[in-house]
XYZ file of C-alpha atoms in Angstrom:
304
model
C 116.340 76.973 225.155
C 119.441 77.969 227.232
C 120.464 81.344 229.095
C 121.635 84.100 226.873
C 125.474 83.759 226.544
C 127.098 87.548 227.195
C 130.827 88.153 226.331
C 132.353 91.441 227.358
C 135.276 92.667 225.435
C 137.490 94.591 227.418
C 136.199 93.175 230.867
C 139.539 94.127 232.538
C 138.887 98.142 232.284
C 136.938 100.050 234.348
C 133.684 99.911 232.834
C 134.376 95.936 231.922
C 135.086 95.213 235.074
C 131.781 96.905 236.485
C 129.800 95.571 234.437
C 131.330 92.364 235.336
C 130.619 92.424 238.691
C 127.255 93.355 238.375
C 126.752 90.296 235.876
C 128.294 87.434 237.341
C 126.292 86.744 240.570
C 122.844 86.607 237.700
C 121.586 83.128 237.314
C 119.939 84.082 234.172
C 122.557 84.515 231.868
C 125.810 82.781 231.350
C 128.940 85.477 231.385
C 131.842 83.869 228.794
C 135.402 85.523 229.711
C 138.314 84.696 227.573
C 141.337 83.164 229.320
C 143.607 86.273 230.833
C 146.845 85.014 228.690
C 144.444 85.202 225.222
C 143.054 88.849 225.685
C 145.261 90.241 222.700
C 144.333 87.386 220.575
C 142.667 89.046 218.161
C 141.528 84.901 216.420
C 140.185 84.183 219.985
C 138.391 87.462 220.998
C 136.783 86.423 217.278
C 135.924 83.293 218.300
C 134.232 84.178 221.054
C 132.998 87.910 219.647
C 130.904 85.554 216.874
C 129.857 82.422 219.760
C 127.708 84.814 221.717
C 124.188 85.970 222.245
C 125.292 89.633 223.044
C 128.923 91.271 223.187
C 129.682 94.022 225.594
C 132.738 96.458 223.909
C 134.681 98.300 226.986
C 137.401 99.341 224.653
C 138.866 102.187 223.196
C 137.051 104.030 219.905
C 139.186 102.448 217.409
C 139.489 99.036 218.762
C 135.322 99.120 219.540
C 135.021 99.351 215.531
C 137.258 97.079 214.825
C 136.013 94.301 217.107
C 132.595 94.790 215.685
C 133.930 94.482 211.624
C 135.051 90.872 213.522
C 131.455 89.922 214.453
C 130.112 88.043 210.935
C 127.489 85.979 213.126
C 124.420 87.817 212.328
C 122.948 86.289 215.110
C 125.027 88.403 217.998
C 123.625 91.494 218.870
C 126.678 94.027 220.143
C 126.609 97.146 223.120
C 129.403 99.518 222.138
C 130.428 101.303 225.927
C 132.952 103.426 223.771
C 131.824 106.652 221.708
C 132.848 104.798 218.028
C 129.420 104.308 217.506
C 126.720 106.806 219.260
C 125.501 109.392 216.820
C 125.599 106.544 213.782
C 121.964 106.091 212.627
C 122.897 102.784 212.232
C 122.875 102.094 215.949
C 120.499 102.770 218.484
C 121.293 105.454 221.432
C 121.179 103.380 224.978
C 119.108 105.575 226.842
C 115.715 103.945 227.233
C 114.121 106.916 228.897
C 114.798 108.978 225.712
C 111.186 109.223 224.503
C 108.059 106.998 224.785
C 108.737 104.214 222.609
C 112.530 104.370 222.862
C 112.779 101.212 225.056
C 110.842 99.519 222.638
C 113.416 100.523 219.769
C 116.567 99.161 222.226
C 114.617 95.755 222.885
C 114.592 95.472 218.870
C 117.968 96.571 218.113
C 120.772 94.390 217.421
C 123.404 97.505 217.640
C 122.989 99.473 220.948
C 125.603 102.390 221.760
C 125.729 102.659 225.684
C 125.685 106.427 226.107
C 128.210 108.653 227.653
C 128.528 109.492 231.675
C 127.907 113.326 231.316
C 125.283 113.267 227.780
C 123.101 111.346 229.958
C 122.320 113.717 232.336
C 122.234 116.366 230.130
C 120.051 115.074 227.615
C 117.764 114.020 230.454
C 117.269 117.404 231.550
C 117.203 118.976 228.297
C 115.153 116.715 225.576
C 112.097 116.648 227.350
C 111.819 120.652 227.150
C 113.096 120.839 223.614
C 110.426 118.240 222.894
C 107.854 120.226 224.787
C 108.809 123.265 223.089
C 109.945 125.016 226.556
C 113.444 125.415 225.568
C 113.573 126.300 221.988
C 116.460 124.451 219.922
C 118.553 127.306 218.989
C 118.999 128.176 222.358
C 122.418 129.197 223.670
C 122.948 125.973 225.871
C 125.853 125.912 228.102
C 126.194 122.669 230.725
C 129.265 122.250 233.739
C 129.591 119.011 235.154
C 131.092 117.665 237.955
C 132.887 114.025 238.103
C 134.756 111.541 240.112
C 138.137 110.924 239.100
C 136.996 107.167 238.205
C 135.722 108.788 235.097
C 139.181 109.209 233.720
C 140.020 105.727 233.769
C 142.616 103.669 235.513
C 145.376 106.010 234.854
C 143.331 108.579 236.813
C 142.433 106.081 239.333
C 145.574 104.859 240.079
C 147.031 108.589 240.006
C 144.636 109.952 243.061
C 144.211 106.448 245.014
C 148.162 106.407 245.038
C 151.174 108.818 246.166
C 151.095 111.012 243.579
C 150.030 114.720 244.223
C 146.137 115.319 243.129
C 144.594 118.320 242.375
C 141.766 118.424 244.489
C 139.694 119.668 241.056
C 140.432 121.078 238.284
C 138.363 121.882 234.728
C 139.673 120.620 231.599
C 138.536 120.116 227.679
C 139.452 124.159 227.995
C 139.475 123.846 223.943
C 135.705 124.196 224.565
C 136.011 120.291 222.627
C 134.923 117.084 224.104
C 134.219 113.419 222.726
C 131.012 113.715 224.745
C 129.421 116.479 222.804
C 128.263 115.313 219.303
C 125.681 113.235 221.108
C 124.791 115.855 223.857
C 123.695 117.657 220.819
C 122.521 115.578 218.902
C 120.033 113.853 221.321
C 119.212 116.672 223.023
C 117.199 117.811 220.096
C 119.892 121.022 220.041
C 120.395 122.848 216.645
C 124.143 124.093 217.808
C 126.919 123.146 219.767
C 126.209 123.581 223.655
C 129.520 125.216 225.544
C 130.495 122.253 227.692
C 132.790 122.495 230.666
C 133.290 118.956 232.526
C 135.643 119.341 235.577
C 136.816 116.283 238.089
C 136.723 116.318 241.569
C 138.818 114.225 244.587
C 136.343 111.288 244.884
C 135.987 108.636 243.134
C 132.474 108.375 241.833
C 129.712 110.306 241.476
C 128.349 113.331 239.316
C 126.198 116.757 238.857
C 125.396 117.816 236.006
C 124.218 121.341 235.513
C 122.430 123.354 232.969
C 121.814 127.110 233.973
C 118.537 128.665 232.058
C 117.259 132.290 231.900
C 113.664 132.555 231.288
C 113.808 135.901 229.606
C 115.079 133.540 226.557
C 112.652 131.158 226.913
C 108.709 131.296 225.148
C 106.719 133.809 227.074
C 105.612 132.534 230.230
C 107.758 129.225 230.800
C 108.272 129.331 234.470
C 110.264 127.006 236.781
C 106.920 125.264 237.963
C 106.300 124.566 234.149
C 109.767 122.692 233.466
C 109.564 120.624 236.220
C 106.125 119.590 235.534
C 107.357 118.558 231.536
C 110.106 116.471 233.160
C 107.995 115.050 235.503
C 105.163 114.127 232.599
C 108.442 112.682 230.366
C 109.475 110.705 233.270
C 106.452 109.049 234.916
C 106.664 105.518 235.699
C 110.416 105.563 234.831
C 112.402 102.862 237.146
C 115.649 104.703 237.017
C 114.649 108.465 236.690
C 113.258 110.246 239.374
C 112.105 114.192 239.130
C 112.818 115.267 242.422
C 110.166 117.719 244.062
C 109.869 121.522 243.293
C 110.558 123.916 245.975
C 112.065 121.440 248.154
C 115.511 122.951 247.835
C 118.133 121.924 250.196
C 121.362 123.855 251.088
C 123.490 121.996 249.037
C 123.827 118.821 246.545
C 126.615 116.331 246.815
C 127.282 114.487 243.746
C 128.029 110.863 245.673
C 124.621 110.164 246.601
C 123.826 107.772 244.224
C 126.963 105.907 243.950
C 126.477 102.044 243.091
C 122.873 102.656 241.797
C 121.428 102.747 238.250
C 119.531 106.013 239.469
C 119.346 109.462 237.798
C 118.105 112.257 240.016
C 116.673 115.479 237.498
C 116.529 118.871 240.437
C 114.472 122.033 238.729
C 116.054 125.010 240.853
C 114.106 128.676 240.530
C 114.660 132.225 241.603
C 111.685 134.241 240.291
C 112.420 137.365 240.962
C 115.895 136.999 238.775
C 113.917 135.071 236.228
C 116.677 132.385 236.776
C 116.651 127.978 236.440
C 119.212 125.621 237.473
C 118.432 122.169 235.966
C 120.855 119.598 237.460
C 121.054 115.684 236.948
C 122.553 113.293 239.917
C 124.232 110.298 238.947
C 126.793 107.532 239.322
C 129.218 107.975 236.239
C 129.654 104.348 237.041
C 125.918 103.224 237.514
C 123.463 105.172 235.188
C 126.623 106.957 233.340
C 128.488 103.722 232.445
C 127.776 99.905 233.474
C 124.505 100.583 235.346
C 123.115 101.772 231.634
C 124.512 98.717 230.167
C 122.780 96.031 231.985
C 120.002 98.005 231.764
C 120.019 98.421 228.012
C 121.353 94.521 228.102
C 117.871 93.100 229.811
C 116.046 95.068 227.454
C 118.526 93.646 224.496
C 117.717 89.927 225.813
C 114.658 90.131 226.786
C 115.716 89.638 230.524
């Protein structure tokens, strides 16, 4: 039996081209890229969309669902990096850490949605402790999040890594609407829509992700000690996720620490006497927030 064939639609965006580079030195799969002249050739993307083992879709919402109504092989399993597909029951959410046996479910699935950059660190922090019954689900959940400007694409790229003039950061989505949200909700295990505010910030990669709790609105008795210790029960033995110590708080958090790495750092942050919690996720919006997810959620798609 040969190596797994992989194609990635879209391989010349940001999140193609990451995932790209983090395929092609493998010697356990064999990466098929279509010719550069042929990449709007809808019969050839086709052909090669239905030749495959597993396609990768780095492309817009509308073209992602359009390039899988191509795929009639029903041999080809398909991970959708764009939004098209993420809260469809049909498909299978890409974060393996979810719950227990939700690794088990991705190795199974032949439709995977890779999740978004900012959902998964919020639904890391947060679906443990709605599971646990910590944080109830109605609760009033708002999260702000921090990201390099690689996050808005090459547009955004080229704008701050040329001559143009950058804001150093700025907030946006200030429609209180995001594509992100449906699945922060949904997987989060929330009954209503949390009040999102993503912002971007002068550097290219790298992201916090923050969720501000007050225990007077939490079940009698949760205390900071008791979150952390649900995330670190959720989490144990995880590869990728690690609960970072309680108590051990340092003066500040920079959001670029885990830049070209598939981790996710989860920080539980307390001040008792205010009955306040910080929850904040570390990640690479590139690694664990884009194309580090993917071959993750690939390996366990191919048995790799």
């Amino acid at each position: 039996m040969g190596k797994p064939t992989v194609f990635i639609d879209g391989e010349a965006g940001t999140t193609g081209l990451q995932i790209k580079a983090r395929l092609e030195s493998r010697d356990d799969l064999e990466l098929v890229s279509i010719a550069h002249e042929q990449r709007k050739d809808d019969g050839e993307r086709a052909r090669l969309l239905n030749a495959v083992d597993l396609a990768i879709l780095c492309l817009h919402d509308d073209v992602a669902r359009a390039a899988v109504a191509m795929i009639t092989n029903p041999a080809v399993k398909v991970l959708d990096a764009s939004t098209a597909h993420r809260v469809n029951a049909e498909w299978e959410y890409g974060f393996p850490e979810l719950t227990p046996d939700h690794a088990d479910r991705i190795r199974t699935a032949t439709r995977v949605a890779n999740p978004g950059c900012y959902p998964t660190g919020a639904i890391a922090l947060l679906r443990p402790l709605v599971d646990a019954g910590l944080v109830p689900a109605d609760l009033p959940i708002s999260i702000h999040a921090v990201s390099g400007y690689s996050g808005g694409g090459r547009q955004m790229i080229e704008k701050y890594e040329g001559d143009a003039q950058t804001d150093p950061y700025f907030i946006y989505a200030l429609t209180l609407e995001h594509k992100h949200v449906p699945e922060m909700r949904h997987y989060a295990g929330l009954s209503f829509t949390p009040l999102f505010v993503p912002s971007v910030g002068a550097f290219r990669q790298g992201m916090l992700v923050q969720v501000p709790l007050h225990l007077r609105m939490l079940p009698t008795g949760v205390s900071g000690p008791q979150i952390h210790e649900a995330l670190v029960a959720h989490y144990a033995g995880q590869r990728y996720v690690r609960v970072m110590p309680f108590g051990d708080t340092p003066a500040t958090l920079a959001p670029e620490a885990l830049n070209d790495t598939n981790m996710l750092e989860l920080f539980v942050f307390e001040n008792p006497a205010a009955g306040q919690v910080l929850l904040v996720a570390r990640l690479d919006n590139l690694g664990k927030g884009a194309s580090g997810a993917a071959v993750q959620n690939l390996e366990l798609m191919l048995g790799l």
